Each structure stands twice: as structure tokens, then as C-alpha cells.
Amino acid sequence: MDQRQREQYLREYGIQKSKGKPFFPYAILKDGTMACITLAVIILLAVILGAEIGPKADPTTTSYDPRPEWYFFFLFELLRVIKPPAIVFIATIGIPTVCMVLLILLPFIDRNPERHPARRPVATFTGITVIALMTYLTVSGALAGPPGTISLKTPPQYQAGKLVAAESGCQGCHKIGENGNPGPGPNLTHIGARLPRNAIARTLVNPTAPMPSFSALKRQNPKKFNQLVDFLAQLK
Amino acid sequence: MTPPLPRALRPKPPRPGSKPGRNGASANGATGGGDPKALKKARKQAQREAMKQQALEVPIAMLGWLDERTGSTPFLRAFLFRKTPQGTNWYYTLGSATMFAFVNQAVTGVVLAMYYNPSTTQAYGSVRHIINDVFLGELVRGMHKWGSTVMVVLVFLHMGRTFFFGAYKYPRELNWIIGVVLLILTMAMSFTGYLLPFDQRAFWATVVGVNINASGPILGPYLADFLRGGAEFGTTTLSRFYAIHMLVIPGLIAALIGAHLYLVAKLGTSAPPWLKAEKARELAEEEI
Ligand code: HEM
């Protein structure tokens, strides 16, 4: 907007404002109504859905579900889409940071003096696309199955390790056989063929982000840890 | 100076020769002082009238007292009676609804903080205690938990409104920028709060979240170490998250909401863009 357009805006805005109504009591009445609705919705949600709390946190186990609050699903889902470890930081830090910087700079990027959504098609289209994309990522993040069972056939001596793997939430990020999510981690169905046993153990203790480290399991329950590694190493 | 409340509420004695009240006299058509009944009624009326006057003076005097010492009346008046442009509609309530959701978080959060104990051994138990034993504890925790969802939804709706209305353009660019910072802080609230109940889901989701931070280039690992309070998850992590969640970020949010609202009051809210478009067309036609 150049000087003339700015002055014209202020002039027009002055007219519109002089034709308007005072904040008190008109706008404040609407705001108050909305506040009551907000409070009612919050109380309703609290009463109907309650405040469940899961089992106590235990760094050594096992049955967990590494899920964020639902409004972070779209970020988590990005991780599923962008898998190669070398560029994972693009999904984890890169894209969100770039988005925030773009958002902050928006008033300087979009210098079109028009304000009507129909008269600035690029901005409106971009906005709708971003909303659609975030909705899509959130929904597919919500639909991603919870980890829990592994239906793969396993020799009896590795049964214990399979249980540990099933309980440990690996499938939130890995596919093992039929079960689990196809990302952000690689498919583990044939991990034994790809990595030797000690390399698997090393990955579990010292993984690349975003995979959590299972060093606590190794320290506090080495038996379970070894069962887990044995199970993974025989997946060929 | 004391507010003249006690004396004011005392009825004044009628003066000799004072006229009976307007209504009393005309209503029953009596002429002057003869009828004792009408006189009594008129006097009562006058007393009531005087009391009303005196009572009205109390808040005025109190405001005067405040104004004399703070000079706040012009600000209050400018804030309350400033005009909102024509066409202001329900979409314009989303910002104040967000603020209300934040107030809800603050109030329920203070109640929760009275019972919560941020240590790895006690945290989970104290949350259980809130849910099971504290009077209305489950409701308050539910309101805090679901209030966070409502606040995030409202922030996004409010942002969508300002985006599609083009409200981030001149002269409100700065308000948009403050808004983006508020958005980031709101998400940070949610992230730091998620760990506090210290159940399995909270713990592991936060482990993953911090690892995600660690994957950032250059600063990432330092940020992760800072959040954890060391290389491993532990009691420091929990109390650190707690302090950030209940002191640092809410303080920043409250201050920034103050700045946001100051700019809103100073610049005025934008008018809906469709009104603007019509106006512009009218003007253009006039000019031809
Ligand atoms: C804690 C979060 C926030 C609170 C409490 C808040 C509060 C408010 C309030 C009360 C208004 C007055 C007008 C209205 O309600 O629409 C407003 C206006 C505004 N807000 Fe926010 N806001 C928040 C977040 C944001 C965000 C995330 C953005 C955008 C990135 C934003 C951008 C704006 C802009 C540009 C205006 C001026 C709108 C106009 O003049 O029409 N705000 N805000």
C-alpha cells in the first residue's frame, strides 16, 4: 500500500467508524454471550468426556502410546510422510519453523490493498489450501491405528520378545508384519536381515530422533531388553 | 474525603413551607396542606426522591475519588465508549472468546496448582488425588484439560477470521505479529502441560516431543537438553516443565494479550471487508 492508499483507507475507516455503535454496550453484549457459550462448552466437555488419567509413567515399560494432544497430530503426521532419517529434521523443525516465519511476515508479503476475500484470490486460495492440508493431516493422524498387537508368526523362544515389542509402542512408528503404522520409522518386518543384532541394540539405546531411546529399559530390565533385541534380530 | 454514604441515606426533614411532592398533590386533587393523608404521602414521595438523588451520588463520588487520584476516567471512557465500525458481527467475538478461554485456564490452573506436586514420585498421585478426593476436582481438571482444546480451536478460528477479513493489513500489521507469537505460546502451553499428569501417555509423548526438538539443526540438541534439564528425563524435567507451564508462558501470554488489546483499542477493529468493497465502489462512481 502506498501513501495514498493508506490515507484513503484511514479516511474510509473513519467514516465507517463514525457510523458504528459504541463498544459498550453493543459489542460487549455479544462478547459476553460468546463468553457464556465458551464456558458452557468447556463445562459440557468436562462433564461428558471427563478427565481420565492413564497408568503411571514408567520409563522402563513398555505399554505406551506415544501420542501427542490431537492438535499436534498434523505435525506427527508430517513425520510419517517424510521418512528418510537424513531429512527428518525438515519435518520436525524445518517445516514448522518456516511456516511460523511466513506467518509472521504475512503482512509484509501480502501487500495487496484489497481486503475482500474474493478480491485477493491468491491469499484466499492459499488459506483454504493450508486449512485443508492441516485437516487432512490431523484426520489421518487420528485414524492411524494404535500400537498393540503383532500377528506375525514367531518361533516359541522369541514369543517373550514379541510381547515386549508389542507392548513398547514401536508400532506407533514402525510396521511389523501386518500391524503398525508405515511411518515415520522404517518397516521392521525384515530388520534382522538388514541389521546385525548388536546394531539393533545400539539403535534402541541411541536412536536418531524422533525415536525415543530405550536405554532405561536396558538399564532397569536387561532381560526384557535382550528378549526384544533377540526378537528383532530373528525377523528375516 | 469519605464517601457521604451514611448521611446521604438519612432522610431530610421537611422544611416549613416546602411544597408537597408533585405527584401526591395532583393525584388526589387535594388543595394544599389541608388533607393530612395527602400531606404524608407527598412527604414520603419527596423523601424517596431525595434518597434516590443521594444514592446516585455515591458511585459518582467514588469514581470521582478514584479519578482524582489516578486520572483513569478518560481511559475508561475512551475504552468503553469507543465506536466499533458498522457491520461488526459475531466473528468479532472470537478474539474475546479466546481471551475468556485463557482466563478459564488461569483460574482452573490456579486451583489445580494448589494440589499438584511436580516431582516424579508425587505428580501422578497428586493428580489422582485431585480427581478422586478433592471436591469438584475432576470437574476442575476436566475444565482445564478441555479448556485447552477449546482455546486452541478458538485461537485458530480467530486467526482464520483475521486472515480472511484481511485484518492483518495496514495499520494492524503489528497486531497480527503479536497474534502469531500468542499462537506459538499457546501451543507451547499445551506441549508443556501435557507432561504434568505424568501418566504413560504424557511421559512417552513428551519424550518423543523433546526428541523432535533435538533433531533440529545446531540449536536443537541444546534446546532438548534445556527442556530435559540434562541428558536424561527426570525430576528436573518435570519441575522445569511445570515452571515454564505455570509461570513463564502464562506471564508472557498475559502481557502480550495486554499489548494486543491495547492496539485493538487504539486502532479500532477493522470493518468487514464486504462493506469496504461497496463503499469503495460508491466512491469510485461518485468520482466519475
Ligand atoms: C491468546 C490468543 C489471542 C487473544 C486472546 C486475542 C484477542 C483478540 C481480541 C479480543 C481482538 C479484538 C477483535 C476480535 O475479537 O476479533 C483481537 C484482534 C486481532 N487479533 Fe487477536 N487474539 C489472540 C490471538 C491472535 C492470533 C493467533 C492472531 C493472528 C495470527 C491474531 C490477530 C489479530 C488481529 C490482526 C486483530 C485485529 C482484528 C481487527 O482489527 O479486525 N490474534 N485479538
Coordinates of C-alpha atoms and ligand atoms in Angstrom, one line a residue:
Chain A
M1 CA 0.0 0.0 0.0
D2 CA 1.4 3.4 -0.9
Q3 CA 0.8 6.6 1.0
R4 CA -2.3 7.5 -1.0
Q5 CA -3.9 4.1 -0.4
R6 CA -3.1 4.3 3.3
E7 CA -4.7 7.7 3.6
Q8 CA -7.7 6.6 1.7
Y9 CA -8.1 3.6 4.0
L10 CA -7.9 5.7 7.1
R11 CA -10.5 8.1 5.6
E12 CA -12.9 5.4 4.7
Y13 CA -12.4 3.7 8.1
G14 CA -13.1 6.9 9.8
I15 CA -16.5 7.1 8.0
Q16 CA -17.3 3.5 8.9
K17 CA -16.4 4.0 12.4
S18 CA -18.5 7.2 12.8
K19 CA -21.5 5.2 11.5
G20 CA -20.9 2.4 14.0
K21 CA -22.1 1.8 17.5
P22 CA -20.2 2.2 20.8
F23 CA -18.3 -0.8 22.1
F24 CA -20.3 -0.5 25.4
P25 CA -23.0 -1.9 25.5
Y26 CA -23.3 -3.3 21.9
A27 CA -20.1 -5.2 21.3
I28 CA -19.7 -6.1 24.9
L29 CA -23.1 -7.8 24.9
K30 CA -22.0 -10.1 22.0
D31 CA -18.7 -10.7 23.7
G32 CA -20.4 -11.6 26.9
T33 CA -22.8 -14.0 25.1
M34 CA -19.9 -15.7 23.4
A35 CA -18.0 -16.0 26.7
C36 CA -21.1 -17.7 28.2
I37 CA -21.2 -20.1 25.3
T38 CA -17.5 -20.8 25.6
L39 CA -17.8 -21.6 29.3
A40 CA -20.9 -23.8 28.7
V41 CA -19.0 -25.8 26.0
I42 CA -16.0 -26.2 28.3
I43 CA -18.1 -27.4 31.2
L44 CA -20.1 -29.8 29.0
L45 CA -16.9 -31.3 27.6
A46 CA -15.5 -31.7 31.1
V47 CA -18.7 -33.3 32.4
I48 CA -19.3 -35.6 29.4
L49 CA -15.8 -36.6 28.5
G50 CA -14.3 -36.3 32.0
A51 CA -10.6 -36.2 32.8
E52 CA -9.2 -39.7 32.5
I53 CA -5.7 -40.4 33.6
G54 CA -3.8 -43.4 32.3
P55 CA -1.4 -45.7 34.2
K56 CA 1.5 -44.1 36.0
A57 CA 4.5 -43.1 33.8
D58 CA 7.2 -45.8 33.9
P59 CA 10.4 -45.3 31.9
T60 CA 11.2 -49.0 31.9
T61 CA 8.0 -50.3 30.3
T62 CA 6.6 -50.9 27.7
S63 CA 2.9 -50.4 27.0
Y64 CA 2.8 -46.9 25.9
D65 CA 1.2 -44.9 23.1
P66 CA 3.5 -42.0 22.1
R67 CA 0.6 -39.8 21.0
P68 CA 0.5 -36.1 21.4
E69 CA -2.6 -34.0 22.0
W70 CA -4.8 -34.2 18.9
Y71 CA -4.0 -30.7 17.7
F72 CA -0.4 -31.8 17.2
F73 CA -1.4 -34.7 15.1
F74 CA -0.7 -32.8 11.9
L75 CA 2.9 -32.3 13.0
F76 CA 3.2 -36.0 13.9
E77 CA 1.7 -37.0 10.6
L78 CA 4.3 -34.9 8.8
L79 CA 6.9 -37.2 10.3
R80 CA 5.1 -40.2 8.7
V81 CA 5.3 -38.6 5.3
I82 CA 8.9 -37.5 5.5
K83 CA 10.8 -40.6 6.5
P84 CA 14.5 -40.7 5.4
P85 CA 16.5 -40.0 8.6
A86 CA 18.8 -37.6 6.9
I87 CA 16.0 -35.2 6.2
V88 CA 13.8 -35.9 9.3
F89 CA 14.7 -32.5 10.7
I90 CA 12.9 -30.9 7.8
A91 CA 9.7 -32.3 9.1
T92 CA 10.4 -31.9 12.8
I93 CA 11.8 -28.4 12.8
G94 CA 12.1 -27.2 9.3
I95 CA 8.5 -27.0 8.1
P96 CA 7.0 -25.7 11.4
T97 CA 9.7 -23.0 11.6
V98 CA 9.3 -21.9 8.0
C99 CA 5.5 -21.8 8.5
M100 CA 5.8 -19.6 11.6
V101 CA 8.2 -17.2 9.9
L102 CA 6.0 -17.0 6.9
L103 CA 3.0 -16.3 9.2
I104 CA 4.9 -13.6 11.0
L105 CA 5.9 -12.0 7.7
L106 CA 2.5 -12.3 6.1
P107 CA 1.6 -8.6 6.4
F108 CA 4.8 -7.8 4.5
I109 CA 4.5 -10.5 1.9
D110 CA 0.8 -9.7 1.1
R111 CA 0.8 -6.0 0.2
N112 CA -2.3 -6.1 -1.9
P113 CA -4.5 -3.3 -0.6
E114 CA -7.7 -5.3 -1.3
R115 CA -9.3 -6.9 1.8
H116 CA -12.3 -8.7 0.3
P117 CA -11.6 -12.5 0.2
A118 CA -13.0 -12.7 -3.3
R119 CA -10.7 -9.9 -4.5
R120 CA -7.5 -11.4 -3.4
P121 CA -7.8 -14.9 -4.8
V122 CA -4.2 -15.9 -4.2
A123 CA -4.3 -15.3 -0.4
T124 CA -7.8 -16.8 -0.1
F125 CA -6.8 -19.9 -2.1
T126 CA -3.6 -20.3 -0.1
G127 CA -5.5 -20.0 3.2
I128 CA -8.1 -22.6 2.2
T129 CA -5.4 -25.0 0.9
V130 CA -3.5 -24.7 4.2
I131 CA -6.6 -25.4 6.2
A132 CA -7.5 -28.4 4.0
L133 CA -4.0 -29.8 4.3
M134 CA -3.9 -29.4 8.1
T135 CA -7.4 -31.0 8.4
Y136 CA -6.2 -33.9 6.2
L137 CA -3.0 -34.5 8.2
T138 CA -5.0 -34.2 11.5
V139 CA -7.6 -36.7 10.4
S140 CA -5.1 -39.2 9.0
G141 CA -3.1 -38.8 12.2
A142 CA -6.2 -39.6 14.2
L143 CA -7.0 -42.6 12.2
A144 CA -3.5 -44.1 12.4
G145 CA -4.1 -47.3 14.4
P146 CA -2.8 -47.5 18.0
P147 CA 0.0 -49.9 18.6
G148 CA -0.6 -53.1 20.5
T149 CA -0.5 -56.5 18.8
I150 CA 1.8 -58.3 16.4
S151 CA 0.1 -61.0 14.4
L152 CA 3.4 -62.2 12.9
K153 CA 4.1 -66.0 13.4
T154 CA 7.1 -66.4 15.7
P155 CA 9.1 -69.4 17.0
P156 CA 8.2 -70.0 20.7
Q157 CA 11.6 -69.0 22.0
Y158 CA 11.0 -65.4 20.7
Q159 CA 7.5 -65.2 22.0
A160 CA 8.5 -63.2 25.0
G161 CA 10.4 -60.7 22.9
K162 CA 7.5 -60.3 20.6
L163 CA 5.3 -59.4 23.6
V164 CA 7.8 -56.7 24.7
A165 CA 7.9 -55.2 21.2
A166 CA 4.1 -55.2 21.1
E167 CA 3.9 -53.5 24.5
S168 CA 6.6 -51.0 23.7
G169 CA 4.7 -48.9 21.2
C170 CA 7.2 -49.5 18.5
Q171 CA 4.2 -49.8 16.1
G172 CA 3.2 -46.2 16.7
C173 CA 6.1 -45.5 14.2
H174 CA 7.0 -48.9 12.7
K175 CA 5.3 -51.6 10.7
I176 CA 6.0 -55.1 11.9
G177 CA 4.3 -57.6 9.6
E178 CA 0.7 -56.7 9.1
N179 CA 0.5 -54.4 12.1
G180 CA 1.6 -50.9 12.9
N181 CA 1.9 -47.7 11.1
P182 CA 4.0 -47.3 7.9
G183 CA 5.9 -44.3 9.3
P184 CA 7.8 -42.3 10.5
G185 CA 10.1 -45.2 11.2
P186 CA 11.2 -47.8 8.6
N187 CA 9.4 -51.1 8.3
L188 CA 10.8 -53.6 10.8
T189 CA 9.4 -56.8 9.3
H190 CA 12.8 -57.8 7.9
I191 CA 15.0 -55.8 10.2
G192 CA 17.1 -58.9 11.1
A193 CA 18.2 -59.2 7.5
R194 CA 19.3 -55.6 7.3
L195 CA 20.9 -55.0 10.7
P196 CA 23.0 -57.4 12.9
R197 CA 21.9 -58.0 16.4
N198 CA 24.3 -55.5 18.1
A199 CA 23.4 -52.8 15.6
I200 CA 19.8 -53.2 16.6
A201 CA 20.7 -53.0 20.2
R202 CA 22.7 -49.9 19.5
T203 CA 19.8 -48.2 17.7
L204 CA 17.5 -48.9 20.6
V205 CA 19.8 -47.3 23.1
N206 CA 21.0 -44.5 20.9
P207 CA 18.5 -43.8 18.2
T208 CA 18.1 -41.0 15.8
A209 CA 15.3 -38.6 16.6
P210 CA 12.3 -38.8 16.8
M211 CA 12.6 -42.3 18.0
P212 CA 12.8 -42.4 21.8
S213 CA 15.7 -44.1 23.5
F214 CA 15.1 -47.4 25.3
S215 CA 18.3 -47.1 27.4
A216 CA 16.2 -47.0 30.5
L217 CA 14.7 -50.4 29.6
K218 CA 18.2 -51.8 29.1
R219 CA 19.4 -50.4 32.4
Q220 CA 16.5 -51.4 34.5
N221 CA 15.3 -54.6 32.9
P222 CA 18.1 -56.1 30.8
K223 CA 16.3 -59.4 30.4
K224 CA 13.3 -57.8 28.7
F225 CA 15.7 -55.7 26.6
N226 CA 17.6 -58.7 25.4
Q227 CA 14.4 -60.5 24.6
L228 CA 13.3 -57.6 22.5
V229 CA 16.6 -57.5 20.6
D230 CA 16.5 -61.2 20.0
F231 CA 13.0 -61.0 18.6
L232 CA 14.0 -58.2 16.3
A233 CA 17.2 -59.9 15.2
Q234 CA 15.4 -63.0 14.0
L235 CA 13.0 -61.1 11.8
K236 CA 14.5 -62.0 8.5
Chain B
M1 CA -12.7 12.7 51.8
T2 CA -15.0 9.9 52.7
P3 CA -18.0 8.9 50.5
P4 CA -21.0 10.6 52.1
L5 CA -22.9 7.3 52.4
P6 CA -24.3 7.4 56.0
R7 CA -25.6 10.9 56.0
A8 CA -26.9 10.6 52.5
L9 CA -29.1 7.7 53.3
R10 CA -30.7 9.7 56.2
P11 CA -33.9 11.3 55.0
K12 CA -34.0 15.1 55.2
P13 CA -36.6 16.7 57.5
P14 CA -39.2 18.6 55.5
R15 CA -38.8 22.3 55.6
P16 CA -41.5 24.6 56.7
G17 CA -43.5 25.9 53.7
S18 CA -42.0 23.4 51.3
K19 CA -44.3 22.3 48.6
P20 CA -45.8 18.8 48.8
G21 CA -44.5 16.4 46.1
R22 CA -45.7 16.9 42.6
N23 CA -47.5 13.6 42.2
G24 CA -49.0 13.5 45.7
A25 CA -50.8 16.7 45.2
S26 CA -52.1 16.2 41.7
A27 CA -53.1 12.6 42.0
N28 CA -55.9 13.0 44.5
G29 CA -56.7 16.6 43.6
A30 CA -56.4 17.9 47.2
T31 CA -55.7 21.5 47.6
G32 CA -52.6 22.2 49.6
G33 CA -51.9 21.4 53.2
G34 CA -55.4 20.6 54.4
D35 CA -55.5 16.8 54.0
P36 CA -53.1 15.1 56.4
K37 CA -53.2 11.9 54.4
A38 CA -52.1 13.6 51.2
L39 CA -49.5 15.6 53.0
K40 CA -48.0 12.5 54.5
K41 CA -47.9 10.8 51.1
A42 CA -46.3 13.8 49.4
R43 CA -43.7 14.0 52.1
K44 CA -42.9 10.3 51.6
Q45 CA -42.6 10.9 47.9
A46 CA -40.2 13.7 48.4
Q47 CA -38.1 11.7 50.8
R48 CA -37.9 8.9 48.3
E49 CA -36.8 11.3 45.6
A50 CA -34.1 12.8 47.8
M51 CA -32.8 9.4 48.8
K52 CA -32.5 8.4 45.1
Q53 CA -30.5 11.5 44.4
Q54 CA -28.2 10.8 47.3
A55 CA -27.8 7.2 46.4
L56 CA -26.8 8.2 42.8
E57 CA -24.2 10.5 44.2
V58 CA -22.4 7.6 45.9
P59 CA -20.9 5.9 42.8
I60 CA -20.3 9.2 41.3
A61 CA -18.3 10.3 44.3
M62 CA -16.4 7.1 44.4
L63 CA -15.5 7.4 40.7
G64 CA -14.5 11.0 41.4
W65 CA -12.3 9.9 44.3
L66 CA -10.6 7.4 42.0
D67 CA -10.3 9.8 39.1
E68 CA -8.8 12.5 41.3
R69 CA -6.0 10.1 42.3
T70 CA -5.5 8.1 39.1
G71 CA -6.9 10.1 36.3
S72 CA -8.3 6.9 34.8
T73 CA -11.8 8.0 33.8
P74 CA -10.7 9.3 30.3
F75 CA -9.1 6.0 29.5
L76 CA -12.0 4.0 30.7
R77 CA -14.4 6.2 28.8
A78 CA -12.3 6.0 25.7
F79 CA -12.1 2.2 26.0
L80 CA -15.8 1.6 26.7
F81 CA -17.4 4.1 24.5
R82 CA -15.1 3.9 21.5
K83 CA -17.0 3.2 18.4
T84 CA -16.9 -0.1 16.6
P85 CA -17.3 0.3 12.9
Q86 CA -20.6 -0.5 11.2
G87 CA -21.1 -4.2 10.3
T88 CA -19.3 -5.5 13.4
N89 CA -20.6 -9.0 13.7
W90 CA -20.3 -12.3 15.6
Y91 CA -17.0 -13.2 14.0
Y92 CA -15.5 -10.3 16.0
T93 CA -16.2 -12.1 19.3
L94 CA -13.7 -14.9 18.6
G95 CA -10.8 -12.9 20.0
S96 CA -12.5 -12.1 23.3
A97 CA -13.7 -15.7 23.5
T98 CA -10.1 -16.8 23.2
M99 CA -9.2 -14.4 26.0
F100 CA -12.0 -15.8 28.0
A101 CA -10.8 -19.4 27.5
F102 CA -7.4 -18.2 28.7
V103 CA -8.9 -16.8 31.8
N104 CA -10.6 -20.1 32.3
Q105 CA -7.3 -21.8 32.0
A106 CA -5.7 -19.4 34.5
V107 CA -8.5 -19.9 37.1
T108 CA -8.7 -23.6 36.9
G109 CA -4.9 -23.8 36.7
V110 CA -4.6 -22.0 40.0
V111 CA -7.0 -24.4 41.6
L112 CA -5.0 -27.4 40.2
A113 CA -1.7 -25.8 41.4
M114 CA -3.0 -25.9 45.0
Y115 CA -2.9 -29.7 44.9
Y116 CA -0.4 -30.6 42.3
N117 CA 3.1 -31.7 43.2
P118 CA 5.7 -31.6 40.5
S119 CA 8.0 -34.4 41.4
T120 CA 8.4 -37.7 39.5
T121 CA 7.3 -39.7 42.6
Q122 CA 4.4 -37.5 43.6
A123 CA 3.0 -35.9 40.5
Y124 CA 0.9 -38.9 39.3
G125 CA -0.5 -39.4 42.8
S126 CA -1.4 -35.8 43.3
V127 CA -3.4 -35.8 40.1
R128 CA -5.1 -39.0 41.1
H129 CA -5.9 -37.2 44.4
I130 CA -7.4 -34.2 42.6
I131 CA -9.6 -36.5 40.6
N132 CA -10.7 -38.8 43.3
D133 CA -10.7 -36.8 46.6
V134 CA -10.8 -33.1 46.0
F135 CA -14.2 -31.5 46.0
L136 CA -15.2 -30.9 42.3
G137 CA -11.6 -31.8 41.5
E138 CA -12.4 -33.9 38.5
L139 CA -14.6 -31.1 37.1
V140 CA -11.8 -28.6 37.5
R141 CA -9.3 -30.8 35.9
G142 CA -11.7 -31.6 33.1
M143 CA -12.3 -27.9 32.6
H144 CA -8.6 -27.3 32.4
K145 CA -8.0 -30.1 30.0
W146 CA -10.8 -29.4 27.7
G147 CA -10.4 -25.7 28.1
S148 CA -7.0 -26.1 26.4
T149 CA -8.6 -27.8 23.4
V150 CA -11.3 -25.0 23.2
M151 CA -8.6 -22.3 23.5
V152 CA -6.6 -23.8 20.7
V153 CA -9.7 -24.1 18.5
L154 CA -10.7 -20.6 19.2
V155 CA -7.2 -19.2 18.5
F156 CA -7.2 -20.9 15.1
L157 CA -10.8 -19.6 14.3
H158 CA -9.8 -16.1 15.4
M159 CA -6.7 -16.3 13.3
G160 CA -8.8 -17.5 10.3
R161 CA -11.2 -14.6 10.8
T162 CA -8.5 -12.0 10.8
F163 CA -6.8 -13.7 7.8
F164 CA -9.9 -13.9 5.6
F165 CA -11.1 -10.4 6.6
G166 CA -7.7 -9.0 5.6
A167 CA -7.5 -7.6 9.1
Y168 CA -3.7 -8.0 9.2
K169 CA -3.2 -5.2 6.7
Y170 CA -2.3 -1.6 7.3
P171 CA -2.5 -0.4 10.0
R172 CA -2.8 -3.6 12.0
E173 CA 0.3 -5.5 10.9
L174 CA 1.9 -5.4 14.4
N175 CA -1.2 -6.8 15.9
W176 CA -1.0 -9.8 13.6
I177 CA 2.6 -10.4 14.6
I178 CA 1.7 -10.3 18.3
G179 CA -1.0 -12.7 17.4
V180 CA 1.4 -15.2 15.8
V181 CA 3.6 -15.1 18.9
L182 CA 0.4 -15.7 21.0
L183 CA -0.3 -18.7 18.8
I184 CA 3.1 -20.2 19.3
L185 CA 2.9 -19.6 23.1
T186 CA -0.5 -21.2 23.2
M187 CA 0.9 -24.3 21.5
A188 CA 3.9 -24.2 23.9
M189 CA 1.4 -24.2 26.8
S190 CA -0.2 -27.3 25.5
F191 CA 3.1 -29.1 25.0
T192 CA 4.5 -28.3 28.5
G193 CA 1.2 -29.1 30.2
Y194 CA 0.9 -32.5 28.5
L195 CA 3.7 -34.0 30.6
L196 CA 2.4 -32.8 34.0
P197 CA -0.1 -35.6 34.9
F198 CA 2.9 -38.0 34.4
D199 CA 0.9 -40.9 33.1
Q200 CA 2.3 -43.2 30.5
R201 CA 0.9 -41.3 27.5
A202 CA 2.1 -38.0 28.9
F203 CA 5.6 -39.3 29.6
W204 CA 6.2 -41.0 26.3
A205 CA 4.6 -38.4 24.1
T206 CA 6.8 -35.8 25.8
V207 CA 9.9 -38.0 25.3
V208 CA 9.1 -38.1 21.6
G209 CA 8.4 -34.4 21.5
V210 CA 11.7 -33.5 23.1
N211 CA 13.5 -35.8 20.7
I212 CA 11.8 -34.0 17.9
N213 CA 13.3 -30.7 19.3
A214 CA 16.6 -32.5 19.5
S215 CA 16.6 -33.2 15.8
G216 CA 16.8 -29.5 14.9
P217 CA 20.0 -28.3 13.4
I218 CA 22.6 -26.5 15.6
L219 CA 20.3 -25.4 18.4
G220 CA 18.1 -28.5 18.6
P221 CA 20.2 -30.6 20.9
Y222 CA 20.8 -27.7 23.3
L223 CA 17.0 -26.9 23.4
A224 CA 16.3 -30.6 24.2
D225 CA 19.0 -30.6 26.9
F226 CA 17.5 -27.4 28.3
L227 CA 13.9 -28.9 28.3
R228 CA 15.1 -32.1 30.0
G229 CA 17.3 -30.3 32.4
G230 CA 20.2 -32.6 31.4
A231 CA 20.7 -35.6 29.1
E232 CA 18.0 -37.8 30.8
F233 CA 14.4 -37.4 31.7
G234 CA 14.0 -36.9 35.4
T235 CA 12.6 -34.8 38.3
T236 CA 14.3 -31.7 36.9
T237 CA 12.5 -32.2 33.7
L238 CA 9.1 -32.3 35.4
S239 CA 9.7 -29.2 37.6
R240 CA 11.2 -27.4 34.7
F241 CA 8.1 -28.1 32.5
Y242 CA 5.9 -27.1 35.5
A243 CA 7.7 -23.7 36.0
I244 CA 7.5 -23.0 32.3
H245 CA 3.9 -24.1 32.1
M246 CA 2.6 -22.1 35.0
L247 CA 4.8 -19.1 35.3
V248 CA 6.9 -18.2 32.3
I249 CA 4.4 -18.7 29.4
P250 CA 1.3 -17.5 31.1
G251 CA 3.1 -14.3 32.1
L252 CA 4.2 -13.8 28.5
I253 CA 0.7 -14.5 27.2
A254 CA -1.0 -12.2 29.7
A255 CA 1.5 -9.4 28.8
L256 CA 1.1 -9.9 25.1
I257 CA -2.7 -10.1 25.3
G258 CA -2.4 -6.7 27.0
A259 CA -0.4 -5.3 24.1
H260 CA -2.8 -7.0 21.6
L261 CA -5.8 -5.4 23.2
Y262 CA -4.1 -2.0 23.5
L263 CA -3.6 -2.0 19.8
V264 CA -7.1 -3.1 19.2
A265 CA -8.5 -0.2 21.3
K266 CA -6.1 2.2 19.7
L267 CA -6.6 1.3 16.1
G268 CA -10.1 0.1 16.3
T269 CA -11.3 -3.3 14.9
S270 CA -11.4 -3.4 11.1
A271 CA -14.7 -3.2 9.3
P272 CA -16.0 -6.3 7.4
P273 CA -14.3 -6.2 4.0
W274 CA -17.5 -6.5 2.0
L275 CA -18.8 -3.2 3.4
K276 CA -15.5 -1.7 2.5
A277 CA -15.8 -3.0 -1.1
E278 CA -19.2 -1.5 -1.5
K279 CA -18.0 1.8 -0.1
A280 CA -15.1 1.9 -2.5
R281 CA -17.4 1.3 -5.4
E282 CA -19.7 4.0 -4.4
L283 CA -16.8 6.4 -4.0
A284 CA -15.4 5.4 -7.4
E285 CA -18.8 6.0 -9.1
E286 CA -19.1 9.4 -7.4
E287 CA -15.7 10.4 -8.7
I288 CA -16.6 9.6 -12.3
Ligands
HEM1 C1 -4.2 -15.8 23.0 C2 -4.6 -15.6 21.9 C3 -5.4 -14.3 21.4 C4 -6.2 -13.4 22.0 C5 -6.7 -13.5 23.5 C6 -6.7 -12.4 21.1 C7 -7.6 -11.4 21.4 C8 -8.0 -10.5 20.4 C9 -9.2 -9.6 20.6 C10 -10.0 -9.6 21.9 C11 -9.3 -8.9 19.5 C12 -10.4 -7.8 19.2 C13 -11.2 -8.1 17.9 C14 -11.7 -9.5 17.8 O1 -12.1 -10.1 18.8 O2 -11.8 -10.0 16.7 C15 -8.2 -9.3 18.6 C16 -8.0 -8.7 17.3 C17 -7.0 -9.1 16.4 N1 -6.2 -10.3 16.6 FE1 -6.1 -11.4 18.2 N2 -6.0 -12.7 19.9 C18 -5.3 -13.8 20.0 C19 -4.5 -14.4 19.0 C20 -4.3 -13.9 17.8 C21 -3.7 -14.6 16.7 C22 -3.1 -16.0 16.8 C23 -3.7 -13.7 15.6 C24 -3.1 -14.0 14.2 C25 -2.0 -14.5 13.9 C26 -4.4 -12.5 16.0 C27 -4.5 -11.4 15.2 C28 -5.4 -10.4 15.5 C29 -5.6 -9.3 14.6 C30 -5.0 -9.0 13.2 C31 -6.6 -8.5 15.2 C32 -7.2 -7.2 14.7 C33 -8.5 -7.6 14.0 C34 -9.3 -6.4 13.5 O3 -9.0 -5.3 13.8 O4 -10.4 -6.7 12.8 N3 -4.8 -12.7 17.3 N4 -7.5 -10.3 19.2

